[in-house]
CSV table of C-alpha atoms in Angstrom, one decimal:
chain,number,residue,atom,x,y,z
A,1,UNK,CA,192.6,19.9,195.4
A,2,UNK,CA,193.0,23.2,197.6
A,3,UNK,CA,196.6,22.9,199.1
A,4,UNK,CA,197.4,24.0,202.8
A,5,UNK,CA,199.0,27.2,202.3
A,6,UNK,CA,197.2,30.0,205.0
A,7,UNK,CA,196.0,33.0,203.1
A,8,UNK,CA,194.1,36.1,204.2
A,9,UNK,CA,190.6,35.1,204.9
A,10,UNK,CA,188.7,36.5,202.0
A,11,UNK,CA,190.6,34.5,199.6
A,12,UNK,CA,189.1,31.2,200.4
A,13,UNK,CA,185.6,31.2,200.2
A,14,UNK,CA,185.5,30.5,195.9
A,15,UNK,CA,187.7,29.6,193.6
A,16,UNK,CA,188.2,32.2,191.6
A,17,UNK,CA,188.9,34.3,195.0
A,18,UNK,CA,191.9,31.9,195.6
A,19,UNK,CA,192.8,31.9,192.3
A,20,UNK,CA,192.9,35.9,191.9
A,21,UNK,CA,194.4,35.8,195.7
A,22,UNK,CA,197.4,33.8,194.5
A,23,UNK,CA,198.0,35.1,191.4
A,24,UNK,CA,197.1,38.4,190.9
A,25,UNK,CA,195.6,40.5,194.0
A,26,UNK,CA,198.8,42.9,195.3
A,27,UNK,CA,201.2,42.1,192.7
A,28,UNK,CA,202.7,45.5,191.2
A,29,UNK,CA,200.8,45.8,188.0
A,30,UNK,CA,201.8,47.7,185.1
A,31,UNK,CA,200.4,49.1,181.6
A,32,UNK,CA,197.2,51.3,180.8
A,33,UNK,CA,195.3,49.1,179.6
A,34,UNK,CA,195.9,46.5,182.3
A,35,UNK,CA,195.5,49.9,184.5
A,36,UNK,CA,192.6,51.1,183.1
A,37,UNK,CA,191.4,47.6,183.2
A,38,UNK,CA,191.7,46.8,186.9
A,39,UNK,CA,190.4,51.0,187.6
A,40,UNK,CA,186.5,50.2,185.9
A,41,UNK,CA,186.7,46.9,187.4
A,42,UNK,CA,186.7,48.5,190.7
A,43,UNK,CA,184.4,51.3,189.4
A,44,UNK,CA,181.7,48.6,188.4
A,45,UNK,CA,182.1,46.6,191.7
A,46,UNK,CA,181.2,49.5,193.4
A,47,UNK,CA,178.0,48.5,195.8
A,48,UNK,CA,178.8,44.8,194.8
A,49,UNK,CA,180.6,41.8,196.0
A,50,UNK,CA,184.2,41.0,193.9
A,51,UNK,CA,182.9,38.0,193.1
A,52,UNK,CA,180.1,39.3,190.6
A,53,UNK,CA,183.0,41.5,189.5
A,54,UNK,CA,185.6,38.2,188.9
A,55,UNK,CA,183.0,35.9,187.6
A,56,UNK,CA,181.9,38.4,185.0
A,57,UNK,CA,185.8,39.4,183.9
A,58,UNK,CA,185.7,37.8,180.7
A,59,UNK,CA,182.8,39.2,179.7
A,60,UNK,CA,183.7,42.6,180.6
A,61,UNK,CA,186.8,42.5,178.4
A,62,UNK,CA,184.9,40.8,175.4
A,63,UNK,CA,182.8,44.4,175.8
A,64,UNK,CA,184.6,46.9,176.6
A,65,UNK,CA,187.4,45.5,173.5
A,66,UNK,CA,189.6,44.7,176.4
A,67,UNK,CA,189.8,47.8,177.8
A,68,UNK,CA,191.9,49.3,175.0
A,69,UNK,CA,191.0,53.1,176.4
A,70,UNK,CA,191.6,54.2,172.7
A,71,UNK,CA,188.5,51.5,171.7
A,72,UNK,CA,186.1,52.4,174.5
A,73,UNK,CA,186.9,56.4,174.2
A,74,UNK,CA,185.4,55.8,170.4
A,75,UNK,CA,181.8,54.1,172.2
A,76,UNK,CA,179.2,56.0,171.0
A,77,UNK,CA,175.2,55.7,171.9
A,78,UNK,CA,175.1,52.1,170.1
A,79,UNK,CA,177.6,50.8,172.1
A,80,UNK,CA,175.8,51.8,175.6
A,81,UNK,CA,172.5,50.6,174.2
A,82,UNK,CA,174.9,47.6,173.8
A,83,UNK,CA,176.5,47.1,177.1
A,84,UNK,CA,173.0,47.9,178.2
A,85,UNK,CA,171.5,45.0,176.6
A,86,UNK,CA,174.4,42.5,177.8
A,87,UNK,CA,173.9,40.4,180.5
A,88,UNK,CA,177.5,39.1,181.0
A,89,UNK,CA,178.4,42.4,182.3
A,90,UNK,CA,176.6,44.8,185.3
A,91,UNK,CA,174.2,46.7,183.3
A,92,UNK,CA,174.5,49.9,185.1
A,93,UNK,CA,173.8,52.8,182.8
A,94,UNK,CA,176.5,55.6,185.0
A,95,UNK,CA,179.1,52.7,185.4
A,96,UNK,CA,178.9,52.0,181.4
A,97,UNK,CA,179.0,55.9,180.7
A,98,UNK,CA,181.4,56.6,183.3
A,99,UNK,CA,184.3,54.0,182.2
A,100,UNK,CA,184.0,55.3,178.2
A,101,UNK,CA,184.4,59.1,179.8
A,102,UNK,CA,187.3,57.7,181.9
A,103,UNK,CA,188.8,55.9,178.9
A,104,UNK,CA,188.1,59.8,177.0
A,105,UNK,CA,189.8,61.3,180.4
A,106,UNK,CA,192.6,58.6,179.8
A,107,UNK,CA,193.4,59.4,176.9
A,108,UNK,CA,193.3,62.9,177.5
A,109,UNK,CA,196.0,62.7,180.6
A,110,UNK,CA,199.5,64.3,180.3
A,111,UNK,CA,200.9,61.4,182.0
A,112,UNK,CA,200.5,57.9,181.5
A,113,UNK,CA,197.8,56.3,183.7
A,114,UNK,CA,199.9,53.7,184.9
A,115,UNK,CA,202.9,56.2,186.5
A,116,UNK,CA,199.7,58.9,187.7
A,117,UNK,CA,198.4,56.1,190.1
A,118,UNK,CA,201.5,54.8,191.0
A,119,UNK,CA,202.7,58.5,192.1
A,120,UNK,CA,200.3,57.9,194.5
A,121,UNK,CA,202.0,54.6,196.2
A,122,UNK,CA,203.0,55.7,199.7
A,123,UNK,CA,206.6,55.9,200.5
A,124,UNK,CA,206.2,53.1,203.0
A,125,UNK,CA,203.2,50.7,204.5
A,126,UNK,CA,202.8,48.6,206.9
A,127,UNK,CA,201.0,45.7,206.0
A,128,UNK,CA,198.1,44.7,208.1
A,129,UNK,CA,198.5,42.2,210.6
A,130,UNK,CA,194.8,40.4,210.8
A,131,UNK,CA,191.8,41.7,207.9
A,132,UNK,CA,190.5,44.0,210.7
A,133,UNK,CA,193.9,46.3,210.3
A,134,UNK,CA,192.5,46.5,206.8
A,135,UNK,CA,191.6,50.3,206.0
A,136,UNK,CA,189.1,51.1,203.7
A,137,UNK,CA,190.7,54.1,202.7
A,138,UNK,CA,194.3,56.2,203.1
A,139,UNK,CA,195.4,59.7,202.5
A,140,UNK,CA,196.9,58.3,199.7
A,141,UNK,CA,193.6,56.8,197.7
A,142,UNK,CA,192.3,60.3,199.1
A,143,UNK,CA,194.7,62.1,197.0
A,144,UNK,CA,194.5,60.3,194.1
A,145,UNK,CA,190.4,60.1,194.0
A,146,UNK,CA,190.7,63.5,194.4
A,147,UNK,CA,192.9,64.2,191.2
A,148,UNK,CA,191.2,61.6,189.2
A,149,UNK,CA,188.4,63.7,189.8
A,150,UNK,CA,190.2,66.8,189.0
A,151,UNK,CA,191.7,65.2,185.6
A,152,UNK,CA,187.5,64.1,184.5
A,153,UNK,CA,187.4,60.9,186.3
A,154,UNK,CA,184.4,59.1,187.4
A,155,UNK,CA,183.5,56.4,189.7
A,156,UNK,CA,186.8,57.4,191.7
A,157,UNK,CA,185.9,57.7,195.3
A,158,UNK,CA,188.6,57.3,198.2
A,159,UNK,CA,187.2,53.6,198.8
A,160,UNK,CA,187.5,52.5,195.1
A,161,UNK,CA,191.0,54.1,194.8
A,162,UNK,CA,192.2,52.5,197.8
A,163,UNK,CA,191.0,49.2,196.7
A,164,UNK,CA,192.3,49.8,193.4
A,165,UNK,CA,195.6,50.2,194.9
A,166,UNK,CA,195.6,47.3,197.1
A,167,UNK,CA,194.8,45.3,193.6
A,168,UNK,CA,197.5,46.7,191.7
A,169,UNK,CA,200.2,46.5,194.7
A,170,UNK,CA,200.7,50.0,195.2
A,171,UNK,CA,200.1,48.4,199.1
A,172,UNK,CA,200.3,45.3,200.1
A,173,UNK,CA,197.8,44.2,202.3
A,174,UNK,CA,198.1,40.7,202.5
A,175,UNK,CA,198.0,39.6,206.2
A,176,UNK,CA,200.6,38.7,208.6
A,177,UNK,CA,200.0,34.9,208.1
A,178,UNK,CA,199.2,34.7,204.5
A,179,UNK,CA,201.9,33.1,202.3
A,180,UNK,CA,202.1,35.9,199.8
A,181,UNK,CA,203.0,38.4,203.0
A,182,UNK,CA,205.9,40.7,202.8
A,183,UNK,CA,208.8,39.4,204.6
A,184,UNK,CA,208.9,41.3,208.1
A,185,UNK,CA,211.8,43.2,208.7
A,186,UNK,CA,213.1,43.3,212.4
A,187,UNK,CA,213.9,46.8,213.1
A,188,UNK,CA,217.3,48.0,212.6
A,189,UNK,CA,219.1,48.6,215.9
A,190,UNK,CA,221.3,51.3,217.1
């Protein structure tokens, strides 16, 4: 039974919207794996709605051995003919090749993935009063599409990072009247 809690407008037209709404979109997420999880995710939804991306999930981590980057940086040509072949997942040779090079590129990094995108949260964001106030990018997904690049990355873009970051609560961009909204703070006065 839906309860009557406001939340931004995207996050009520399915289920599993409002269920990734309330329990997972914006909240600071930690880990590589979960990391490098939430970073192909966003690289295979590119061109497609969330929804494909959310529905598919379980399948995607039943493939890709749960986004382990030390399992899918060991993929070979078996495993893409693989992936290929699977249609719980987007089949989308670049995507497929693209997250094992990432997951090589990963593994590769000098830093762990996890703290290289989060050196990339901004120092301070205002959160979005209505979904129009929404940007699709910042000069901080900007930056860090353009080092992800830099460091091998694929399937990076300024859009992807951004929403990557809005996913993993580097920003939170949950609307004005949504529930899970930071607290406003009154400016401080003089």
């Amino acid at each position: 039974m839906p309860d009557s809690r406001v939340r931004c407008s995207w996050a009520g037209s399915a289920p599993e919207y409002t269920a990734y709404h309330d329990e997972e979109w914006g909240r600071p997420l930690r880990g590589v794996t979960a990391m490098f999880e939430r970073l192909s995710l966003e690289g295979f939804q590119s061109g497609l709605s969330w929804i494909v991306i959310l529905r598919k999930r379980p399948a995607f981590r039943e493939a890709f051995a749960g986004f382990e980057p030390s399992a899918v940086a060991a993929f070979g040509e078996a495993d893409v003919a693989r992936l290929l072949a699977d249609a719980g997942i987007v089949r989308n040779r670049m995507k497929i090749e693209a997250t094992i090079a990432n997951a090589r590129a990963v593994l590769g990094l000098d830093t762990p993935l996890d703290e290289l995108l989060w050196s990339f949260a901004p120092a301070s964001h205002v959160p979005p009063a209505t979904v129009a106030d929404v940007p699709a990018t910042s000069p901080e997904s900007v930056a860090m599409a353009k080092e992800l690049k830099r460091r091998g990355l694929r399937f990076v873009g300024p859009t992807t990072c951004y929403a990557l970051m809005q996913a993993a609560g580097l920003v939170d961009d949950h609307v004005a009247e949504c529930w899970l909204a930071a607290p406003q703070r009154e400016p401080c006065a003089d």
